[in-house]
PDB file of C-alpha atoms in Angstrom:
ATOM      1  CA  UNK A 613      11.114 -26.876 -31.733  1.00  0.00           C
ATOM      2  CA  UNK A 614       8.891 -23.968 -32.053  1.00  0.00           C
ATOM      3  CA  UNK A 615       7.129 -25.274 -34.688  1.00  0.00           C
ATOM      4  CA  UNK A 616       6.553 -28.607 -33.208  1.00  0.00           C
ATOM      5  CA  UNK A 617       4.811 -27.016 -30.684  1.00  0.00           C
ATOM      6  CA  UNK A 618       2.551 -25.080 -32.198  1.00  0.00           C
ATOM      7  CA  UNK A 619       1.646 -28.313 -33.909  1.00  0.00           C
ATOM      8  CA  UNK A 620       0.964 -30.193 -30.705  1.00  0.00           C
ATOM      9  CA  UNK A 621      -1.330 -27.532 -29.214  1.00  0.00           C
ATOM     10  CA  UNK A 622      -3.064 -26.876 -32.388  1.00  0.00           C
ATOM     11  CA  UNK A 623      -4.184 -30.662 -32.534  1.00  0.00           C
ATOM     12  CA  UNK A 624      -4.739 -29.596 -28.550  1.00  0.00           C
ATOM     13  CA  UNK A 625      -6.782 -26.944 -29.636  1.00  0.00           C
ATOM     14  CA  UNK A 626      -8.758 -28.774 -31.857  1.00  0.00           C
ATOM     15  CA  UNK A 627      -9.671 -31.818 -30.075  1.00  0.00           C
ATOM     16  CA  UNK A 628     -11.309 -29.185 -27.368  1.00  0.00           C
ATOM     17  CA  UNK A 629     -12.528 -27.381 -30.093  1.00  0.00           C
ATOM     18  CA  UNK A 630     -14.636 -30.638 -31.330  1.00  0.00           C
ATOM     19  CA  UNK A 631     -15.301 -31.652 -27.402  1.00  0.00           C
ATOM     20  CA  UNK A 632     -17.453 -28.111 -26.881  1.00  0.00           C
ATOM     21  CA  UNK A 633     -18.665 -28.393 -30.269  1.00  0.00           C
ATOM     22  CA  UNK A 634     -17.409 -25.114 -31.719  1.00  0.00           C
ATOM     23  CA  UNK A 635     -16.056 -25.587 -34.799  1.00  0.00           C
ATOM     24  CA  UNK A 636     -14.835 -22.317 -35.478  1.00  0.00           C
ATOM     25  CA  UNK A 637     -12.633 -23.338 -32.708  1.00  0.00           C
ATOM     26  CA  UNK A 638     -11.292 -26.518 -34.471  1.00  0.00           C
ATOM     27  CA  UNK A 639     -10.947 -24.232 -37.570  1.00  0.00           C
ATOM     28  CA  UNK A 640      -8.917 -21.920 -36.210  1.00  0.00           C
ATOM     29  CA  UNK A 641      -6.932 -24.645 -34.499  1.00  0.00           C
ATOM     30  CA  UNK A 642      -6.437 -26.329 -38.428  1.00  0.00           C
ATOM     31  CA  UNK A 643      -4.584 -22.884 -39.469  1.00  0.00           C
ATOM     32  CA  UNK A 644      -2.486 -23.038 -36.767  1.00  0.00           C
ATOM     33  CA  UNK A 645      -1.674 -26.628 -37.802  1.00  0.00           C
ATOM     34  CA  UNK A 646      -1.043 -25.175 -41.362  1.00  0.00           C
ATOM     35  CA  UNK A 647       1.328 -22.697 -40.413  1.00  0.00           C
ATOM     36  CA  UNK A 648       3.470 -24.945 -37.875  1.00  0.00           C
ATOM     37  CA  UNK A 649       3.073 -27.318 -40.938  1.00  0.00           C
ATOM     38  CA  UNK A 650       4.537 -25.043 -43.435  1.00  0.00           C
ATOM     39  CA  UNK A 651       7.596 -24.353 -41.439  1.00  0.00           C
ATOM     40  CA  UNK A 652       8.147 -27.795 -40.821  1.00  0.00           C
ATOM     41  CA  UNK A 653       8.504 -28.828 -44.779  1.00  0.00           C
ATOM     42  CA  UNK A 654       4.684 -29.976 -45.417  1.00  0.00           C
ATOM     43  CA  UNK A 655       3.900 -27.331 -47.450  1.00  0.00           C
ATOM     44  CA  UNK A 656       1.444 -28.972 -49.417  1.00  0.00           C
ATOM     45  CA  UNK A 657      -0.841 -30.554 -46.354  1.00  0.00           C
ATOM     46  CA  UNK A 658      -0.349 -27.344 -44.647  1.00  0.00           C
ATOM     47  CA  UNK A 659      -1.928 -25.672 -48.037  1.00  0.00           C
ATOM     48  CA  UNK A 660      -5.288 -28.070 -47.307  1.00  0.00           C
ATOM     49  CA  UNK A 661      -5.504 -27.920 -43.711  1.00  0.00           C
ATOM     50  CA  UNK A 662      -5.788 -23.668 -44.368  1.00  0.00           C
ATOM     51  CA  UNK A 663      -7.911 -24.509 -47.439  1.00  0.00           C
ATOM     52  CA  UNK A 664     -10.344 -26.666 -45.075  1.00  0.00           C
ATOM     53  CA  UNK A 665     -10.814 -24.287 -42.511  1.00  0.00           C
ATOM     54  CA  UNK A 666     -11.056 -20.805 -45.178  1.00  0.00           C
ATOM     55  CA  UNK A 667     -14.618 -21.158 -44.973  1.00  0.00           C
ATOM     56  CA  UNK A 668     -15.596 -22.040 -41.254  1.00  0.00           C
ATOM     57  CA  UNK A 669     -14.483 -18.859 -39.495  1.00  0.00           C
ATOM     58  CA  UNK A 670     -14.868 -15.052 -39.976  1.00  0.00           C
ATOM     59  CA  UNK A 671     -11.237 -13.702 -41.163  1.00  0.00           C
ATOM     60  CA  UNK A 672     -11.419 -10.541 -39.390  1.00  0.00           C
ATOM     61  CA  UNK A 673      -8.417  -8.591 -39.878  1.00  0.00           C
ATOM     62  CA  UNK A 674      -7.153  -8.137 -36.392  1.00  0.00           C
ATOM     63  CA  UNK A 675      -7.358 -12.362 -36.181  1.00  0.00           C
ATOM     64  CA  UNK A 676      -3.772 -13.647 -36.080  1.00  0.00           C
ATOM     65  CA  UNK A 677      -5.586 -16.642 -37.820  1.00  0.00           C
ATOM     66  CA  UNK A 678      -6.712 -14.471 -40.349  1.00  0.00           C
ATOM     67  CA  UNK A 679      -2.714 -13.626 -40.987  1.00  0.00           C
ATOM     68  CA  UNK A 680      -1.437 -16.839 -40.905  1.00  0.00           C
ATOM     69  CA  UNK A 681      -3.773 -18.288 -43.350  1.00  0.00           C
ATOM     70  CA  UNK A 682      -2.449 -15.689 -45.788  1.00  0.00           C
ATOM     71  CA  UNK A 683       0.689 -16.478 -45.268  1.00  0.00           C
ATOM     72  CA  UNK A 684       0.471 -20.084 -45.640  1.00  0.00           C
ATOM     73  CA  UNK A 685      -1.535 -19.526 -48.798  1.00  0.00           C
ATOM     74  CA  UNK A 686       0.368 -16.656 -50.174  1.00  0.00           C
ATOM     75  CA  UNK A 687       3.628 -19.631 -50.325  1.00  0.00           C
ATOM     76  CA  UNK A 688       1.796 -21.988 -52.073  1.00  0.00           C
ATOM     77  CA  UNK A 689       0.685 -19.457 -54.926  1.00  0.00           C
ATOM     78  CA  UNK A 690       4.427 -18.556 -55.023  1.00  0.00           C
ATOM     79  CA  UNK A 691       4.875 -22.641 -55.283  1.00  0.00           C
ATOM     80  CA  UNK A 692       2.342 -22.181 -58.314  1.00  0.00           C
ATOM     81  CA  UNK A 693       3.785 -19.545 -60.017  1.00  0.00           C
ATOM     82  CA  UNK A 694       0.764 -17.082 -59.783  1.00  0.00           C
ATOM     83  CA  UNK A 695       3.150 -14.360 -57.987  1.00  0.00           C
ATOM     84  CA  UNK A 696      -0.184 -11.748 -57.931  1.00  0.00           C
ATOM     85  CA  UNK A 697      -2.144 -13.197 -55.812  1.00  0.00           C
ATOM     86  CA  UNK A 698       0.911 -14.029 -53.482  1.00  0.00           C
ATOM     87  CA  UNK A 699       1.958 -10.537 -53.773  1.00  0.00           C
ATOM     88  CA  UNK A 700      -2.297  -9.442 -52.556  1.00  0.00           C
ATOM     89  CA  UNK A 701      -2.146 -12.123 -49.743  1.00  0.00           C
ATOM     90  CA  UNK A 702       0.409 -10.311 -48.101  1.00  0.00           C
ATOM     91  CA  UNK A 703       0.525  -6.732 -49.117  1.00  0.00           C
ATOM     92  CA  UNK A 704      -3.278  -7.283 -47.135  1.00  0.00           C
ATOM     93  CA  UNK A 705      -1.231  -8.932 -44.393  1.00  0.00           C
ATOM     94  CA  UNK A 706       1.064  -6.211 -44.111  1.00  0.00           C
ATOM     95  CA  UNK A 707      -1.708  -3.889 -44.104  1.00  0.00           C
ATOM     96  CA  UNK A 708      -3.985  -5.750 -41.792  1.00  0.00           C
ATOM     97  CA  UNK A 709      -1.005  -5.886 -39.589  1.00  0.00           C
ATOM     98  CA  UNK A 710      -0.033  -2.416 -39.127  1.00  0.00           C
ATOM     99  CA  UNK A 711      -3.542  -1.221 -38.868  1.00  0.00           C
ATOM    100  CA  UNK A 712      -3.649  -3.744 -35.749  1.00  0.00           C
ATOM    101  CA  UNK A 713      -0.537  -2.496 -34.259  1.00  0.00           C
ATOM    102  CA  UNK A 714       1.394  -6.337 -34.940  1.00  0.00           C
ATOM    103  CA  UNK A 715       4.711  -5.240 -35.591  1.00  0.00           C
ATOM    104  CA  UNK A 716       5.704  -8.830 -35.941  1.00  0.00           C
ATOM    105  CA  UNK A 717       3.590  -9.376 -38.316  1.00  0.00           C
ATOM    106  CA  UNK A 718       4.303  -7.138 -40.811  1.00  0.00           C
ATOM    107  CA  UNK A 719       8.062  -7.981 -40.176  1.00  0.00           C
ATOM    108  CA  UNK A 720       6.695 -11.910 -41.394  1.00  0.00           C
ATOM    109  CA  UNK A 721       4.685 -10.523 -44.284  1.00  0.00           C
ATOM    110  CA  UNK A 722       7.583  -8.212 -45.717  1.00  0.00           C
ATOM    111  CA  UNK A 723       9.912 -11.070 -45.412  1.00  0.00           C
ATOM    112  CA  UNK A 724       7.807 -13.075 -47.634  1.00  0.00           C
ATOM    113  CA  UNK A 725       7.381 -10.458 -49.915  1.00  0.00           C
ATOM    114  CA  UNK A 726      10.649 -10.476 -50.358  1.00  0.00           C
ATOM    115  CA  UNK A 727      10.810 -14.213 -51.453  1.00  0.00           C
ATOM    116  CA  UNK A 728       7.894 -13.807 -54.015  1.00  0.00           C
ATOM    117  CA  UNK A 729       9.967 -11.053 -55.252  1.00  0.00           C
ATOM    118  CA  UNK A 730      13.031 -13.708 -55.794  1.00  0.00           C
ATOM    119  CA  UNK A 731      10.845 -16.444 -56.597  1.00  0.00           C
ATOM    120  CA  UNK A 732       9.663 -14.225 -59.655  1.00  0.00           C
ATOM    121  CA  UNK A 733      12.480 -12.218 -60.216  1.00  0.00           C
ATOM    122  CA  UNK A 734      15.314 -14.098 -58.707  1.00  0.00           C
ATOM    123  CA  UNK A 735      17.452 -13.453 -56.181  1.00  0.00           C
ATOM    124  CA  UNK A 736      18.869  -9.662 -56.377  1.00  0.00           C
ATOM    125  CA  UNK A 737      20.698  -7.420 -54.141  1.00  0.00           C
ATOM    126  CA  UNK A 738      17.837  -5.767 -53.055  1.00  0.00           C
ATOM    127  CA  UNK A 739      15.956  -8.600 -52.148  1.00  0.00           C
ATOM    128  CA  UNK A 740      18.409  -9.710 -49.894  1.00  0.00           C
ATOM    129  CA  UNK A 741      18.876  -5.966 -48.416  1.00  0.00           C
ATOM    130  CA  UNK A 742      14.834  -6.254 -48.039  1.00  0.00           C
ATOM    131  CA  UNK A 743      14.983 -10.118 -46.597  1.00  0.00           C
ATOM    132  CA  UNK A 744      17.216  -9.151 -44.241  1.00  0.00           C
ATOM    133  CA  UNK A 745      16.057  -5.506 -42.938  1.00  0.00           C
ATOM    134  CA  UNK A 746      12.607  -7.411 -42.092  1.00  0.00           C
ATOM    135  CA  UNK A 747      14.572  -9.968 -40.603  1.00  0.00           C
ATOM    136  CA  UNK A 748      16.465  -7.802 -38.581  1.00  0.00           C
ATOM    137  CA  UNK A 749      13.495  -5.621 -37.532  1.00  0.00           C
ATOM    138  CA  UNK A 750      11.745  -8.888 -36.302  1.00  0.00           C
ATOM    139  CA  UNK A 751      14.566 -10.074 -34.076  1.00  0.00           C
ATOM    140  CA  UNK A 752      14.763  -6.305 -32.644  1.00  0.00           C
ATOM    141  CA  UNK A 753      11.385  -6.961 -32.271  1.00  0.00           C
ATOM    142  CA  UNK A 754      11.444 -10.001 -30.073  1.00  0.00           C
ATOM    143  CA  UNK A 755      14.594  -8.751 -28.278  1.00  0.00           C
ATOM    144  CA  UNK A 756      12.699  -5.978 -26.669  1.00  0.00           C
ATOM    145  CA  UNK A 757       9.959  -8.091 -26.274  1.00  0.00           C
ATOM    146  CA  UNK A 758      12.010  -9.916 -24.308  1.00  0.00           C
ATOM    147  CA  UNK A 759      13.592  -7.326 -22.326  1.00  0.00           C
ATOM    148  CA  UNK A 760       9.970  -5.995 -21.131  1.00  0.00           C
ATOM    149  CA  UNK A 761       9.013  -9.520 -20.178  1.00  0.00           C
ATOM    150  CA  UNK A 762      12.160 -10.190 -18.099  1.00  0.00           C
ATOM    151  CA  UNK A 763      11.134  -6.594 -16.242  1.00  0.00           C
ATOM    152  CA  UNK A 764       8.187  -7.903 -15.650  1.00  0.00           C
ATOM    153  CA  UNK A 765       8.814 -10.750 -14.278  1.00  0.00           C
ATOM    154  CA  UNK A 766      11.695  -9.420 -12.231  1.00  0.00           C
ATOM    155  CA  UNK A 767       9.024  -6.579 -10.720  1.00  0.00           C
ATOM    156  CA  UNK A 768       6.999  -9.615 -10.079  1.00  0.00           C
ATOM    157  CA  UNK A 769       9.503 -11.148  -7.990  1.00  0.00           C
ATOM    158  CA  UNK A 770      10.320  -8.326  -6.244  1.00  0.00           C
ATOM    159  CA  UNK A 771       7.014  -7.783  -5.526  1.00  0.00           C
ATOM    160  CA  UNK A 772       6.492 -10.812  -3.668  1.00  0.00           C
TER     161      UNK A 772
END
Protein backbone atom coordinates (compact mmCIF):
# COMPACT_ATOMS: atom_id res chain seq x y z
CA UNK A 1 0.00 0.00 0.00
CA UNK A 2 3.06 1.90 0.70
CA UNK A 3 4.30 1.58 -2.48
CA UNK A 4 1.21 2.54 -4.25
CA UNK A 5 1.45 5.62 -2.68
CA UNK A 6 4.54 6.73 -3.31
CA UNK A 7 3.54 6.05 -6.88
CA UNK A 8 0.50 8.30 -6.78
CA UNK A 9 2.33 11.31 -5.32
CA UNK A 10 5.30 10.87 -7.44
CA UNK A 11 3.03 11.24 -10.65
CA UNK A 12 1.62 14.18 -8.07
CA UNK A 13 4.89 15.45 -7.87
CA UNK A 14 5.58 15.49 -11.29
CA UNK A 15 2.62 16.93 -12.87
CA UNK A 16 3.48 20.15 -10.45
CA UNK A 17 6.83 19.69 -11.28
CA UNK A 18 5.95 20.26 -15.22
CA UNK A 19 3.10 23.02 -14.14
CA UNK A 20 6.09 25.44 -12.53
CA UNK A 21 8.33 24.35 -15.14
CA UNK A 22 11.13 22.86 -13.05
CA UNK A 23 12.16 19.89 -14.34
CA UNK A 24 14.51 18.88 -11.87
CA UNK A 25 11.36 18.67 -9.98
CA UNK A 26 9.65 16.20 -12.42
CA UNK A 27 13.03 14.33 -12.35
CA UNK A 28 13.19 13.79 -9.03
CA UNK A 29 9.51 12.93 -8.98
CA UNK A 30 10.47 10.00 -11.98
CA UNK A 31 12.94 8.30 -9.27
CA UNK A 32 10.49 8.23 -6.88
CA UNK A 33 8.23 6.56 -9.47
CA UNK A 34 11.19 4.10 -10.07
CA UNK A 35 11.60 3.06 -6.69
CA UNK A 36 7.71 2.62 -5.79
CA UNK A 37 7.96 0.84 -9.25
CA UNK A 38 10.59 -1.56 -8.30
CA UNK A 39 8.84 -2.72 -5.23
CA UNK A 40 5.79 -3.18 -6.97
CA UNK A 41 7.29 -5.94 -9.61
CA UNK A 42 8.16 -3.42 -12.65
CA UNK A 43 11.56 -3.71 -12.33
CA UNK A 44 12.40 -3.12 -15.72
CA UNK A 45 10.21 0.34 -16.30
CA UNK A 46 11.34 1.34 -12.96
CA UNK A 47 15.12 0.76 -14.42
CA UNK A 48 14.12 3.59 -17.35
CA UNK A 49 12.15 5.92 -15.43
CA UNK A 50 15.72 6.24 -13.02
CA UNK A 51 17.68 5.99 -16.30
CA UNK A 52 15.55 9.09 -17.72
CA UNK A 53 15.90 11.27 -14.96
CA UNK A 54 20.10 10.26 -14.14
CA UNK A 55 20.95 13.17 -16.05
CA UNK A 56 18.43 16.07 -15.15
CA UNK A 57 19.29 16.60 -11.49
CA UNK A 58 22.47 17.05 -9.35
CA UNK A 59 22.90 13.61 -7.25
CA UNK A 60 24.19 15.17 -4.24
CA UNK A 61 24.85 12.72 -1.67
CA UNK A 62 22.66 13.85 1.14
CA UNK A 63 19.55 13.66 -1.73
CA UNK A 64 17.32 10.73 -0.76
CA UNK A 65 16.82 10.79 -4.64
CA UNK A 66 20.29 10.42 -5.07
CA UNK A 67 19.90 6.96 -2.84
CA UNK A 68 17.08 5.63 -4.35
CA UNK A 69 18.30 5.86 -7.81
CA UNK A 70 21.18 3.65 -6.68
CA UNK A 71 19.22 1.38 -5.37
CA UNK A 72 16.90 0.92 -8.14
CA UNK A 73 19.89 0.69 -10.45
CA UNK A 74 22.13 -1.32 -8.28
CA UNK A 75 18.94 -4.34 -8.76
CA UNK A 76 18.91 -4.19 -12.21
CA UNK A 77 22.83 -4.73 -12.57
CA UNK A 78 22.25 -7.65 -10.14
CA UNK A 79 19.29 -8.63 -12.83
CA UNK A 80 22.31 -8.38 -15.41
CA UNK A 81 24.74 -10.24 -13.80
CA UNK A 82 27.43 -7.42 -13.51
CA UNK A 83 27.50 -7.93 -9.50
CA UNK A 84 30.51 -4.96 -9.36
CA UNK A 85 28.87 -2.30 -10.20
CA UNK A 86 25.82 -3.43 -7.99
CA UNK A 87 28.16 -4.04 -5.24
CA UNK A 88 29.69 0.19 -5.97
CA UNK A 89 26.02 1.45 -6.22
CA UNK A 90 25.47 0.61 -2.83
CA UNK A 91 28.62 0.31 -0.88
CA UNK A 92 28.36 4.45 -2.09
CA UNK A 93 24.82 4.28 -0.72
CA UNK A 94 25.82 2.93 2.43
CA UNK A 95 28.46 5.40 2.63
CA UNK A 96 26.52 8.38 1.46
CA UNK A 97 24.07 7.31 4.03
CA UNK A 98 25.97 7.21 7.13
CA UNK A 99 27.89 10.29 6.33
CA UNK A 100 24.24 11.95 6.23
CA UNK A 101 23.18 10.51 9.43
CA UNK A 102 20.14 8.14 7.41
CA UNK A 103 20.17 5.24 9.47
CA UNK A 104 17.44 3.83 7.33
CA UNK A 105 19.20 4.03 4.64
CA UNK A 106 22.06 2.23 5.18
CA UNK A 107 19.77 -0.47 6.83
CA UNK A 108 18.13 -0.56 2.81
CA UNK A 109 21.55 -0.53 1.21
CA UNK A 110 23.08 -3.43 3.46
CA UNK A 111 20.02 -5.42 2.84
CA UNK A 112 20.63 -5.30 -0.76
CA UNK A 113 24.03 -6.03 -0.41
CA UNK A 114 23.15 -8.89 0.97
CA UNK A 115 21.05 -10.10 -2.08
CA UNK A 116 23.88 -9.27 -4.63
CA UNK A 117 25.90 -11.34 -2.38
CA UNK A 118 23.24 -14.40 -2.95
CA UNK A 119 22.50 -13.45 -6.33
CA UNK A 120 26.34 -14.09 -7.05
CA UNK A 121 27.15 -16.43 -4.57
CA UNK A 122 23.91 -17.99 -3.63
CA UNK A 123 22.13 -18.11 -0.77
CA UNK A 124 24.49 -18.92 2.41
CA UNK A 125 24.15 -18.78 6.05
CA UNK A 126 25.68 -15.67 6.33
CA UNK A 127 23.74 -13.96 3.94
CA UNK A 128 20.75 -14.69 5.62
CA UNK A 129 22.41 -13.75 9.19
CA UNK A 130 23.37 -10.35 7.18
CA UNK A 131 19.67 -10.05 5.39
CA UNK A 132 18.18 -10.30 8.43
CA UNK A 133 20.44 -8.19 11.03
CA UNK A 134 19.75 -5.16 8.46
CA UNK A 135 16.33 -6.12 8.50
CA UNK A 136 16.04 -6.17 12.00
CA UNK A 137 18.02 -2.94 12.56
CA UNK A 138 15.52 -1.19 10.12
CA UNK A 139 12.36 -2.23 11.92
CA UNK A 140 14.16 -1.10 15.35
CA UNK A 141 14.63 1.73 13.41
CA UNK A 142 11.10 2.65 12.55
CA UNK A 143 9.84 1.36 15.93
CA UNK A 144 11.54 4.14 17.73
CA UNK A 145 10.73 6.31 15.14
CA UNK A 146 7.52 5.65 15.97
CA UNK A 147 7.66 5.87 19.59
CA UNK A 148 9.17 9.61 19.32
CA UNK A 149 6.38 10.54 16.95
CA UNK A 150 3.56 9.21 19.18
CA UNK A 151 5.41 11.54 22.11
CA UNK A 152 5.13 14.08 20.06
CA UNK A 153 2.03 14.08 19.17
CA UNK A 154 0.77 13.17 22.61
CA UNK A 155 2.85 16.51 24.02
CA UNK A 156 0.97 18.16 21.29
CA UNK A 157 -2.25 17.25 22.61
CA UNK A 158 -1.54 17.96 25.88
CA UNK A 159 -0.43 21.08 24.98
CA UNK A 160 -3.55 22.26 23.65
Amino acid sequence: AQFLTTLQRSVHMQRLGWAADHPTMVARGEVFEAFALLHLGDGELAVGRALAATDRFEHRPELLETQLSRMVLARSATGQGDFARARELLRSAVADATANGREAWVGMALEALADVEAAEHGETPATALWRDLARSALARLWSEREGRFSALQDRDHIRR
